Amino acid sequence: QAGKAAVLVMMADTVLFAIARHHWRLAPFMRVVLMLCKPKLNQLLCALISIVNEWLSVASFWIGTVIFFAWIAVTIFENDAFKNKEHQYVNQGFNTFGNGLYTVFVSSATVDFIDKLNPTFAANRAYGLLWFVCLFLSNFLFLNLILAMVFETYQRKFSKAMKKVFQNRSLSVKKVYRILDEASPEDGITQQTFLQLTQAYEQ
């Protein structure tokens, strides 16, 4: 029903655009609706929505770690507006809390942490210990924990869905056997005959 409604809206939008030449269009949004009507994609979307709460419970630790180390870094480097040996400003990326939050976020979520954290490390090697703890917690521990949790939760829900599919298939096979057995004359249909029928059907 949603797919049919989306097609009708797209047709009406096309007619209105041909007449009025308005600047806003509904067709792109309706294409998204049509895409979501596909059963496989719909199942995947439902599975992703179902793990949001569990994902947030773990992601909150990662977000808290990013905020905490951004606050520490800004507190330490905010006023260090001088250049290090490599002619980079030490407080580059940490002159405000917003910039510090962005710098730590990028360092924790991507492989760009070397460029982001190098100005402070080049100024004093001891700051490497601070960034080691930050990257260990955020990049190594919590990100991998999030990925493992998402995979495990999705696998568990997928296993439940597949178990339900096979249970329904088993019930359907039993129901078909019972119907054929009752409809067959004399002694009904044997299990061997029904097995041959199912094997021929699978081919």
PDB file of C-alpha atoms in Angstrom:
ATOM      1  CA  GLN A   1       0.000   0.000   0.000  1.00  0.00           C
ATOM      2  CA  ALA A   2       2.795   2.425   0.828  1.00  0.00           C
ATOM      3  CA  GLY A   3       4.471   1.692  -2.500  1.00  0.00           C
ATOM      4  CA  LYS A   4       1.272   2.390  -4.444  1.00  0.00           C
ATOM      5  CA  ALA A   5       0.736   5.615  -2.510  1.00  0.00           C
ATOM      6  CA  ALA A   6       4.318   6.689  -3.248  1.00  0.00           C
ATOM      7  CA  VAL A   7       3.828   6.057  -6.986  1.00  0.00           C
ATOM      8  CA  LEU A   8       0.615   8.108  -7.000  1.00  0.00           C
ATOM      9  CA  VAL A   9       2.330  10.974  -5.168  1.00  0.00           C
ATOM     10  CA  MET A  10       5.218  10.893  -7.658  1.00  0.00           C
ATOM     11  CA  MET A  11       2.774  11.034 -10.585  1.00  0.00           C
ATOM     12  CA  ALA A  12       0.924  13.981  -9.022  1.00  0.00           C
ATOM     13  CA  ASP A  13       4.222  15.711  -8.297  1.00  0.00           C
ATOM     14  CA  THR A  14       5.312  15.268 -11.918  1.00  0.00           C
ATOM     15  CA  VAL A  15       2.041  16.773 -13.195  1.00  0.00           C
ATOM     16  CA  LEU A  16       2.298  19.732 -10.808  1.00  0.00           C
ATOM     17  CA  PHE A  17       5.904  20.339 -11.796  1.00  0.00           C
ATOM     18  CA  ALA A  18       4.984  20.267 -15.502  1.00  0.00           C
ATOM     19  CA  ILE A  19       2.249  22.853 -14.891  1.00  0.00           C
ATOM     20  CA  ALA A  20       3.642  25.155 -12.199  1.00  0.00           C
ATOM     21  CA  ARG A  21       7.424  24.566 -12.448  1.00  0.00           C
ATOM     22  CA  HIS A  22       7.764  24.878  -8.681  1.00  0.00           C
ATOM     23  CA  HIS A  23      11.186  24.547  -7.037  1.00  0.00           C
ATOM     24  CA  TRP A  24      10.277  21.893  -4.470  1.00  0.00           C
ATOM     25  CA  ARG A  25       9.705  18.266  -5.392  1.00  0.00           C
ATOM     26  CA  LEU A  26       8.278  15.277  -3.533  1.00  0.00           C
ATOM     27  CA  ALA A  27       9.573  12.676  -5.975  1.00  0.00           C
ATOM     28  CA  PRO A  28      13.010  12.206  -4.287  1.00  0.00           C
ATOM     29  CA  PHE A  29      11.350  11.475  -0.951  1.00  0.00           C
ATOM     30  CA  MET A  30       8.935   9.046  -2.581  1.00  0.00           C
ATOM     31  CA  ARG A  31      11.862   7.183  -4.128  1.00  0.00           C
ATOM     32  CA  VAL A  32      13.193   6.624  -0.624  1.00  0.00           C
ATOM     33  CA  VAL A  33       9.757   5.293   0.405  1.00  0.00           C
ATOM     34  CA  LEU A  34       9.783   2.905  -2.573  1.00  0.00           C
ATOM     35  CA  MET A  35      13.256   1.733  -1.625  1.00  0.00           C
ATOM     36  CA  LEU A  36      12.152   1.049   1.956  1.00  0.00           C
ATOM     37  CA  CYS A  37       9.214  -1.013   0.675  1.00  0.00           C
ATOM     38  CA  LYS A  38      11.604  -3.742  -0.474  1.00  0.00           C
ATOM     39  CA  PRO A  39      11.243  -6.661   1.997  1.00  0.00           C
ATOM     40  CA  LYS A  40      14.980  -7.348   2.435  1.00  0.00           C
ATOM     41  CA  LEU A  41      15.825  -3.696   3.052  1.00  0.00           C
ATOM     42  CA  ASN A  42      12.826  -3.343   5.335  1.00  0.00           C
ATOM     43  CA  GLN A  43      13.988  -6.307   7.416  1.00  0.00           C
ATOM     44  CA  LEU A  44      17.506  -4.870   7.617  1.00  0.00           C
ATOM     45  CA  LEU A  45      16.145  -1.475   8.702  1.00  0.00           C
ATOM     46  CA  CYS A  46      13.976  -3.087  11.379  1.00  0.00           C
ATOM     47  CA  ALA A  47      16.980  -5.044  12.635  1.00  0.00           C
ATOM     48  CA  LEU A  48      19.082  -1.872  12.855  1.00  0.00           C
ATOM     49  CA  ILE A  49      16.310  -0.014  14.710  1.00  0.00           C
ATOM     50  CA  SER A  50      15.954  -2.893  17.161  1.00  0.00           C
ATOM     51  CA  ILE A  51      19.600  -2.597  18.284  1.00  0.00           C
ATOM     52  CA  VAL A  52      19.624   1.185  18.777  1.00  0.00           C
ATOM     53  CA  ASN A  53      19.104   0.996  22.557  1.00  0.00           C
ATOM     54  CA  GLU A  54      21.904  -1.533  23.031  1.00  0.00           C
ATOM     55  CA  TRP A  55      24.159   0.472  20.714  1.00  0.00           C
ATOM     56  CA  LEU A  56      23.551   3.671  22.689  1.00  0.00           C
ATOM     57  CA  SER A  57      24.347   1.946  25.985  1.00  0.00           C
ATOM     58  CA  VAL A  58      27.870   1.158  24.736  1.00  0.00           C
ATOM     59  CA  ALA A  59      28.354   4.244  22.545  1.00  0.00           C
ATOM     60  CA  SER A  60      27.672   6.483  25.548  1.00  0.00           C
ATOM     61  CA  PHE A  61      30.975   5.326  27.091  1.00  0.00           C
ATOM     62  CA  TRP A  62      32.829   6.189  23.880  1.00  0.00           C
ATOM     63  CA  ILE A  63      31.177   9.611  23.652  1.00  0.00           C
ATOM     64  CA  GLY A  64      31.945  10.273  27.315  1.00  0.00           C
ATOM     65  CA  THR A  65      35.597   9.347  26.760  1.00  0.00           C
ATOM     66  CA  VAL A  66      35.849  11.737  23.794  1.00  0.00           C
ATOM     67  CA  ILE A  67      34.301  14.608  25.788  1.00  0.00           C
ATOM     68  CA  PHE A  68      36.480  13.917  28.837  1.00  0.00           C
ATOM     69  CA  PHE A  69      39.789  13.897  26.954  1.00  0.00           C
ATOM     70  CA  ALA A  70      38.741  16.919  24.871  1.00  0.00           C
ATOM     71  CA  TRP A  71      38.154  18.838  28.100  1.00  0.00           C
ATOM     72  CA  ILE A  72      41.533  17.735  29.520  1.00  0.00           C
ATOM     73  CA  ALA A  73      43.373  18.650  26.291  1.00  0.00           C
ATOM     74  CA  VAL A  74      41.762  22.096  26.042  1.00  0.00           C
ATOM     75  CA  THR A  75      42.571  22.743  29.697  1.00  0.00           C
ATOM     76  CA  ILE A  76      46.248  21.893  29.107  1.00  0.00           C
ATOM     77  CA  PHE A  77      46.876  23.378  25.639  1.00  0.00           C
ATOM     78  CA  GLU A  78      44.409  26.250  25.304  1.00  0.00           C
ATOM     79  CA  ASN A  79      46.965  28.956  26.101  1.00  0.00           C
ATOM     80  CA  ASP A  80      49.987  27.317  24.431  1.00  0.00           C
ATOM     81  CA  ALA A  81      49.953  29.615  21.394  1.00  0.00           C
ATOM     82  CA  PHE A  82      53.577  29.037  20.451  1.00  0.00           C
ATOM     83  CA  LYS A  83      55.212  26.867  17.813  1.00  0.00           C
ATOM     84  CA  ASN A  84      56.953  23.540  18.386  1.00  0.00           C
ATOM     85  CA  LYS A  85      60.093  22.212  16.663  1.00  0.00           C
ATOM     86  CA  GLU A  86      58.093  21.442  13.514  1.00  0.00           C
ATOM     87  CA  HIS A  87      56.777  25.017  13.369  1.00  0.00           C
ATOM     88  CA  GLN A  88      53.240  24.013  14.344  1.00  0.00           C
ATOM     89  CA  TYR A  89      51.200  25.778  16.979  1.00  0.00           C
ATOM     90  CA  VAL A  90      50.998  23.559  20.039  1.00  0.00           C
ATOM     91  CA  ASN A  91      47.354  24.445  20.696  1.00  0.00           C
ATOM     92  CA  GLN A  92      46.361  23.724  17.096  1.00  0.00           C
ATOM     93  CA  GLY A  93      42.936  22.109  17.328  1.00  0.00           C
ATOM     94  CA  PHE A  94      42.695  22.761  21.069  1.00  0.00           C
ATOM     95  CA  ASN A  95      42.296  26.537  21.281  1.00  0.00           C
ATOM     96  CA  THR A  96      38.570  26.186  22.073  1.00  0.00           C
ATOM     97  CA  PHE A  97      36.455  23.384  23.519  1.00  0.00           C
ATOM     98  CA  GLY A  98      34.574  22.989  20.232  1.00  0.00           C
ATOM     99  CA  ASN A  99      37.798  22.558  18.270  1.00  0.00           C
ATOM    100  CA  GLY A 100      39.170  20.228  20.924  1.00  0.00           C
ATOM    101  CA  LEU A 101      36.041  18.102  20.806  1.00  0.00           C
ATOM    102  CA  TYR A 102      36.314  17.842  17.023  1.00  0.00           C
ATOM    103  CA  THR A 103      40.030  17.000  17.182  1.00  0.00           C
ATOM    104  CA  VAL A 104      39.592  14.232  19.741  1.00  0.00           C
ATOM    105  CA  PHE A 105      36.535  12.897  17.903  1.00  0.00           C
ATOM    106  CA  VAL A 106      38.414  12.638  14.599  1.00  0.00           C
ATOM    107  CA  SER A 107      41.436  11.127  16.348  1.00  0.00           C
ATOM    108  CA  SER A 108      39.274   8.541  18.091  1.00  0.00           C
ATOM    109  CA  ALA A 109      37.148   7.550  15.098  1.00  0.00           C
ATOM    110  CA  THR A 110      39.586   7.714  12.164  1.00  0.00           C
ATOM    111  CA  VAL A 111      43.212   7.055  11.269  1.00  0.00           C
ATOM    112  CA  ASP A 112      43.942  10.794  11.133  1.00  0.00           C
ATOM    113  CA  PHE A 113      45.043  10.897  14.780  1.00  0.00           C
ATOM    114  CA  ILE A 114      48.739  11.330  13.881  1.00  0.00           C
ATOM    115  CA  ASP A 115      48.201  14.650  12.105  1.00  0.00           C
ATOM    116  CA  LYS A 116      45.758  15.868  14.749  1.00  0.00           C
ATOM    117  CA  LEU A 117      47.848  15.034  17.807  1.00  0.00           C
ATOM    118  CA  ASN A 118      51.350  15.579  16.421  1.00  0.00           C
ATOM    119  CA  PRO A 119      51.628  19.315  17.360  1.00  0.00           C
ATOM    120  CA  THR A 120      51.300  18.544  21.072  1.00  0.00           C
ATOM    121  CA  PHE A 121      53.449  15.406  20.892  1.00  0.00           C
ATOM    122  CA  ALA A 122      56.221  17.264  19.044  1.00  0.00           C
ATOM    123  CA  ALA A 123      56.220  19.940  21.763  1.00  0.00           C
ATOM    124  CA  ASN A 124      56.607  17.425  24.589  1.00  0.00           C
ATOM    125  CA  ARG A 125      56.970  13.656  24.237  1.00  0.00           C
ATOM    126  CA  ALA A 126      55.353  13.162  27.642  1.00  0.00           C
ATOM    127  CA  TYR A 127      51.993  14.114  26.141  1.00  0.00           C
ATOM    128  CA  GLY A 128      52.198  10.850  24.202  1.00  0.00           C
ATOM    129  CA  LEU A 129      51.132   9.052  27.378  1.00  0.00           C
ATOM    130  CA  LEU A 130      47.943  11.140  27.511  1.00  0.00           C
ATOM    131  CA  TRP A 131      47.107  10.335  23.893  1.00  0.00           C
ATOM    132  CA  PHE A 132      48.007   6.667  24.366  1.00  0.00           C
ATOM    133  CA  VAL A 133      45.405   6.327  27.119  1.00  0.00           C
ATOM    134  CA  CYS A 134      42.866   8.312  25.069  1.00  0.00           C
ATOM    135  CA  LEU A 135      43.334   6.253  21.908  1.00  0.00           C
ATOM    136  CA  PHE A 136      43.451   2.957  23.804  1.00  0.00           C
ATOM    137  CA  LEU A 137      40.107   3.625  25.466  1.00  0.00           C
ATOM    138  CA  SER A 138      38.279   5.262  22.576  1.00  0.00           C
ATOM    139  CA  ASN A 139      39.801   3.744  19.436  1.00  0.00           C
ATOM    140  CA  PHE A 140      40.879   0.292  20.561  1.00  0.00           C
ATOM    141  CA  LEU A 141      38.499  -0.610  23.398  1.00  0.00           C
ATOM    142  CA  PHE A 142      35.140   1.139  22.966  1.00  0.00           C
ATOM    143  CA  LEU A 143      34.970   1.200  19.145  1.00  0.00           C
ATOM    144  CA  ASN A 144      35.731  -2.514  18.947  1.00  0.00           C
ATOM    145  CA  LEU A 145      33.243  -3.144  21.738  1.00  0.00           C
ATOM    146  CA  ILE A 146      30.574  -1.260  19.769  1.00  0.00           C
ATOM    147  CA  LEU A 147      31.305  -3.288  16.628  1.00  0.00           C
ATOM    148  CA  ALA A 148      31.255  -6.565  18.548  1.00  0.00           C
ATOM    149  CA  MET A 149      27.992  -5.631  20.276  1.00  0.00           C
ATOM    150  CA  VAL A 150      26.300  -4.650  16.997  1.00  0.00           C
ATOM    151  CA  PHE A 151      27.443  -7.868  15.307  1.00  0.00           C
ATOM    152  CA  GLU A 152      26.387 -10.087  18.224  1.00  0.00           C
ATOM    153  CA  THR A 153      22.979  -8.408  18.598  1.00  0.00           C
ATOM    154  CA  TYR A 154      22.262  -8.540  14.874  1.00  0.00           C
ATOM    155  CA  GLN A 155      23.358 -12.181  14.700  1.00  0.00           C
ATOM    156  CA  ARG A 156      21.117 -13.081  17.647  1.00  0.00           C
ATOM    157  CA  LYS A 157      18.077 -11.389  16.127  1.00  0.00           C
ATOM    158  CA  PHE A 158      18.815 -12.908  12.719  1.00  0.00           C
ATOM    159  CA  SER A 159      19.045 -16.376  14.304  1.00  0.00           C
ATOM    160  CA  LYS A 160      15.669 -15.849  15.988  1.00  0.00           C
ATOM    161  CA  ALA A 161      14.131 -14.773  12.683  1.00  0.00           C
ATOM    162  CA  MET A 162      15.563 -17.793  10.841  1.00  0.00           C
ATOM    163  CA  LYS A 163      14.375 -20.119  13.614  1.00  0.00           C
ATOM    164  CA  LYS A 164      10.874 -18.712  13.235  1.00  0.00           C
ATOM    165  CA  VAL A 165      11.046 -19.221   9.440  1.00  0.00           C
ATOM    166  CA  PHE A 166      11.974 -22.896   9.846  1.00  0.00           C
ATOM    167  CA  GLN A 167       9.308 -23.393  12.507  1.00  0.00           C
ATOM    168  CA  ASN A 168       6.668 -21.954  10.185  1.00  0.00           C
ATOM    169  CA  ARG A 169       7.951 -24.138   7.352  1.00  0.00           C
ATOM    170  CA  SER A 170       7.761 -27.223   9.550  1.00  0.00           C
ATOM    171  CA  LEU A 171       4.193 -26.412  10.595  1.00  0.00           C
ATOM    172  CA  SER A 172       3.242 -25.824   6.964  1.00  0.00           C
ATOM    173  CA  VAL A 173       4.696 -29.172   5.896  1.00  0.00           C
ATOM    174  CA  LYS A 174       2.792 -30.962   8.674  1.00  0.00           C
ATOM    175  CA  LYS A 175      -0.424 -29.204   7.673  1.00  0.00           C
ATOM    176  CA  VAL A 176       0.036 -30.160   4.000  1.00  0.00           C
ATOM    177  CA  TYR A 177       0.722 -33.771   4.974  1.00  0.00           C
ATOM    178  CA  ARG A 178      -2.416 -33.880   7.119  1.00  0.00           C
ATOM    179  CA  ILE A 179      -4.555 -32.414   4.322  1.00  0.00           C
ATOM    180  CA  LEU A 180      -3.192 -34.866   1.723  1.00  0.00           C
ATOM    181  CA  ASP A 181      -3.552 -37.758   4.139  1.00  0.00           C
ATOM    182  CA  GLU A 182      -7.210 -36.939   4.801  1.00  0.00           C
ATOM    183  CA  ALA A 183      -7.946 -36.398   1.088  1.00  0.00           C
ATOM    184  CA  SER A 184      -6.283 -39.651  -0.039  1.00  0.00           C
ATOM    185  CA  PRO A 185      -8.496 -42.717  -0.450  1.00  0.00           C
ATOM    186  CA  GLU A 186      -8.227 -45.883   1.657  1.00  0.00           C
ATOM    187  CA  ASP A 187      -5.169 -45.810   3.944  1.00  0.00           C
ATOM    188  CA  GLY A 188      -4.132 -42.241   3.087  1.00  0.00           C
ATOM    189  CA  ILE A 189      -0.701 -41.091   1.956  1.00  0.00           C
ATOM    190  CA  THR A 190       2.416 -42.753   3.307  1.00  0.00           C
ATOM    191  CA  GLN A 191       5.357 -40.828   4.665  1.00  0.00           C
ATOM    192  CA  GLN A 192       7.585 -42.266   1.952  1.00  0.00           C
ATOM    193  CA  THR A 193       5.257 -41.007  -0.770  1.00  0.00           C
ATOM    194  CA  PHE A 194       5.023 -37.600   0.862  1.00  0.00           C
ATOM    195  CA  LEU A 195       8.822 -37.450   1.140  1.00  0.00           C
ATOM    196  CA  GLN A 196       9.147 -38.206  -2.570  1.00  0.00           C
ATOM    197  CA  LEU A 197       6.605 -35.475  -3.288  1.00  0.00           C
ATOM    198  CA  THR A 198       8.557 -32.882  -1.281  1.00  0.00           C
ATOM    199  CA  GLN A 199      11.843 -33.883  -2.931  1.00  0.00           C
ATOM    200  CA  ALA A 200      10.276 -33.526  -6.376  1.00  0.00           C
ATOM    201  CA  TYR A 201       8.870 -30.140  -5.352  1.00  0.00           C
ATOM    202  CA  GLU A 202      12.281 -28.908  -4.197  1.00  0.00           C
ATOM    203  CA  GLN A 203      13.797 -29.776  -7.566  1.00  0.00           C
TER     204      GLN A 203
END
